[in-house]
Coordinates of C-alpha atoms in Angstrom, one line a residue:
A424 CA -7.7 -18.0 -77.2
H425 CA -8.4 -19.9 -73.6
V426 CA -6.2 -21.8 -71.6
P427 CA -7.1 -25.8 -72.1
K428 CA -8.4 -27.8 -69.2
F429 CA -6.0 -31.0 -68.1
E430 CA -9.0 -33.4 -68.9
H431 CA -9.7 -31.7 -72.8
E432 CA -8.6 -34.2 -74.9
G433 CA -4.7 -34.5 -76.2
I434 CA -3.8 -32.1 -73.2
R435 CA -2.6 -34.9 -70.8
E436 CA -0.1 -36.2 -73.5
Q437 CA 0.9 -33.1 -74.4
V438 CA 1.5 -32.2 -70.9
L439 CA 2.9 -35.5 -70.0
E440 CA 5.5 -34.9 -73.0
A441 CA 6.7 -31.3 -71.8
W442 CA 7.1 -32.9 -68.4
I443 CA 9.5 -35.1 -70.5
E444 CA 11.9 -33.5 -72.1
L445 CA 12.1 -30.9 -69.0
K446 CA 12.7 -33.8 -66.8
S447 CA 15.3 -35.1 -69.4
R448 CA 17.5 -31.8 -70.0
P449 CA 20.0 -32.6 -66.8
V450 CA 20.1 -35.9 -67.6
A451 CA 21.1 -35.1 -71.4
E452 CA 23.9 -31.8 -70.0
K453 CA 25.4 -34.5 -67.5
R454 CA 25.9 -37.0 -69.8
A455 CA 27.0 -34.6 -72.9
E456 CA 30.1 -33.0 -69.3
A457 CA 30.8 -37.0 -68.8
L458 CA 31.9 -37.0 -72.6
K459 CA 33.9 -33.6 -72.5
T460 CA 35.5 -34.9 -69.8
K461 CA 36.1 -38.3 -71.2
L462 CA 37.8 -36.5 -74.5
E463 CA 39.7 -33.8 -72.1
K464 CA 42.2 -36.7 -71.2
T465 CA 43.5 -37.6 -74.8
E466 CA 44.7 -36.6 -77.6
A467 CA 42.9 -39.6 -79.8
P468 CA 41.0 -39.0 -82.6
W469 CA 36.9 -38.1 -81.2
S470 CA 35.7 -41.0 -83.5
E471 CA 37.9 -43.5 -81.9
V472 CA 37.0 -42.5 -78.4
L473 CA 33.7 -42.4 -78.7
A474 CA 33.2 -45.7 -80.6
E475 CA 31.1 -48.1 -78.6
E476 CA 29.6 -44.9 -76.7
T477 CA 25.4 -44.2 -76.8
I478 CA 23.7 -41.4 -76.4
S479 CA 22.2 -42.3 -73.1
G480 CA 25.4 -44.0 -71.7
E481 CA 23.6 -47.1 -71.1
K482 CA 24.8 -50.9 -73.2
E483 CA 22.2 -50.3 -75.3
G484 CA 20.6 -47.7 -77.3
L485 CA 21.5 -44.6 -79.7
M486 CA 25.2 -44.3 -81.3
L487 CA 26.7 -41.6 -80.1
S488 CA 28.4 -40.1 -83.4
T489 CA 30.9 -37.6 -84.4
R490 CA 31.5 -34.8 -87.0
T491 CA 33.5 -32.2 -88.3
T492 CA 31.6 -29.2 -89.5
E493 CA 32.0 -26.9 -92.2
R494 CA 33.7 -23.3 -92.0
F495 CA 30.7 -21.7 -90.8
S496 CA 30.5 -18.3 -89.4
W497 CA 28.1 -15.9 -86.8
M498 CA 26.5 -13.9 -89.2
R499 CA 26.3 -14.0 -92.9
T500 CA 24.9 -11.9 -95.2
R501 CA 22.5 -12.7 -97.9
S502 CA 21.0 -10.4 -101.0
V503 CA 17.4 -10.2 -101.2
P504 CA 15.0 -7.8 -103.2
S505 CA 13.8 -4.6 -101.4
Q506 CA 10.7 -2.7 -102.3
F507 CA 13.0 -0.1 -103.7
G508 CA 13.6 -2.8 -106.1
I509 CA 17.1 -3.1 -105.9
N510 CA 18.7 -5.6 -103.8
I511 CA 19.8 -5.9 -100.0
D512 CA 22.6 -7.4 -97.9
R513 CA 20.5 -9.0 -95.0
A514 CA 22.2 -10.0 -92.1
E515 CA 21.3 -13.5 -90.3
L516 CA 22.4 -16.3 -88.0
S517 CA 24.6 -19.3 -90.1
T518 CA 23.5 -22.6 -90.4
I519 CA 25.9 -25.2 -89.4
S520 CA 24.9 -28.6 -90.9
A521 CA 26.0 -31.0 -88.0
V522 CA 23.7 -28.7 -85.8
E523 CA 19.9 -28.7 -85.0
K524 CA 18.5 -25.2 -84.1
A525 CA 21.6 -23.4 -83.4
D526 CA 20.9 -20.1 -81.6
D527 CA 22.8 -16.4 -80.4
D528 CA 23.5 -17.9 -77.4
F529 CA 25.3 -20.7 -79.2
M530 CA 27.3 -19.3 -81.6
K531 CA 28.0 -16.8 -78.7
T532 CA 29.9 -19.3 -76.4
I533 CA 32.0 -21.1 -79.9
F534 CA 32.5 -17.2 -80.9
N535 CA 33.1 -15.4 -77.6
E536 CA 33.7 -17.5 -74.5
M537 CA 36.1 -20.8 -76.2
N538 CA 39.4 -21.1 -77.0
D539 CA 41.5 -23.4 -79.6
G540 CA 41.2 -26.5 -79.1
E541 CA 38.9 -25.7 -76.0
I542 CA 35.8 -28.7 -75.5
G543 CA 33.0 -27.2 -74.6
V544 CA 28.7 -28.3 -74.1
I545 CA 26.5 -26.1 -75.5
P546 CA 23.0 -26.7 -75.9
N547 CA 20.5 -26.0 -78.7
V548 CA 17.8 -23.1 -78.9
D549 CA 15.3 -25.3 -77.3
R550 CA 17.2 -27.7 -75.0
S551 CA 16.5 -31.0 -77.0
V552 CA 20.1 -31.3 -77.7
Y553 CA 23.5 -30.6 -75.6
Y554 CA 26.7 -30.7 -77.9
V555 CA 29.8 -31.6 -76.9
V556 CA 32.0 -29.2 -79.1
K557 CA 35.4 -28.2 -80.1
V558 CA 36.8 -25.2 -81.5
L559 CA 40.3 -26.5 -84.2
N560 CA 40.9 -23.3 -85.6
R561 CA 40.0 -20.0 -86.8
L562 CA 40.2 -17.8 -89.6
P563 CA 42.0 -15.8 -90.1
A564 CA 44.6 -17.5 -87.7
D565 CA 47.1 -14.7 -87.6
P566 CA 46.9 -11.2 -85.8
D567 CA 48.2 -9.1 -88.8
A568 CA 44.9 -10.6 -90.8
W569 CA 42.6 -10.6 -87.7
Q570 CA 43.6 -6.5 -87.9
A571 CA 43.4 -6.1 -91.6
K572 CA 39.4 -7.8 -90.8
R573 CA 38.9 -5.2 -87.8
D574 CA 40.6 -1.8 -90.0
E575 CA 38.0 -3.0 -92.8
F576 CA 34.8 -3.6 -90.1
I577 CA 35.8 0.0 -89.0
K578 CA 36.0 1.5 -92.3
S579 CA 32.6 0.6 -93.3
D580 CA 29.6 2.6 -93.2
L581 CA 28.0 1.4 -89.8
F582 CA 24.2 3.0 -90.9
M583 CA 24.0 3.5 -93.5
F584 CA 20.6 2.6 -94.4
F585 CA 21.2 -0.6 -96.2
S586 CA 23.8 -1.9 -93.7
P587 CA 23.4 -5.7 -92.7
Y588 CA 24.6 -3.8 -89.4
A589 CA 21.9 -1.4 -89.1
Q590 CA 19.4 -4.1 -89.9
M591 CA 21.3 -6.0 -86.9
S592 CA 20.8 -2.6 -84.3
G593 CA 17.7 -2.3 -85.2
A594 CA 16.0 -4.8 -83.6
E595 CA 18.2 -4.4 -80.3
Q596 CA 17.0 -0.2 -81.1
N597 CA 13.3 -0.7 -81.0
E598 CA 13.5 -3.3 -77.8
L599 CA 15.0 -0.9 -76.4
A600 CA 13.2 2.0 -77.2
S601 CA 9.4 0.2 -76.1
D602 CA 11.4 -1.1 -72.7
W603 CA 11.8 3.0 -72.5
M604 CA 8.3 4.0 -73.1
K605 CA 7.0 1.0 -71.2
S606 CA 8.9 2.2 -67.7
L607 CA 8.2 5.9 -68.4
M608 CA 3.8 4.7 -68.9
D609 CA 4.5 2.5 -65.6
R610 CA 6.1 5.3 -64.3
Y611 CA 3.2 7.8 -64.5
D612 CA 1.1 5.4 -64.1
V613 CA -0.3 5.9 -67.7
K614 CA -3.0 3.3 -68.8
I615 CA -4.4 3.3 -72.0
N616 CA -7.8 3.4 -73.5
E617 CA -7.5 0.6 -76.1
S618 CA -11.5 0.8 -77.3
A619 CA -11.0 4.9 -77.3
G620 CA -10.8 6.1 -81.4
R621 CA -7.6 8.1 -82.2

């Protein structure tokens, strides 16, 4: 409702915390890239290679940990009750037990930009953690199984009302319509009188 002044109680601390976090991001990314380079040079297990490494790279500090995640997909479906009294499948971003605050960009990098065996550095949604990740394998693994999955997808009714794909595209369609309407209003310099009744 208002912009607080710097001298207001607690504001200085909030600004300092945000500034420290902002300045920490490039340092964390640089550290993650250094670890990635180290891991790319060896076939040894990560737990061995990183056994003596700390998060900061300093001798004293929190030790790094490595984890092999469970299998996961970019999206998953969850059955939820609808207003019509039947359960419908809703698509949502999958969670990964070893990753805090993974987002669409995280998943996009894993699934679209990395190959099997490749190592990369990916931040979480708020850039509070930079993960060094390696894609071990993908399912299905062979081309025939991929083709079968692709055929199954193509045969599904993508735009049926209860389809999770229709729900996923709905948000993008709404955003496109909103952007189009805004550009139209801007083009013709239309101003809405918020106080006028309808």
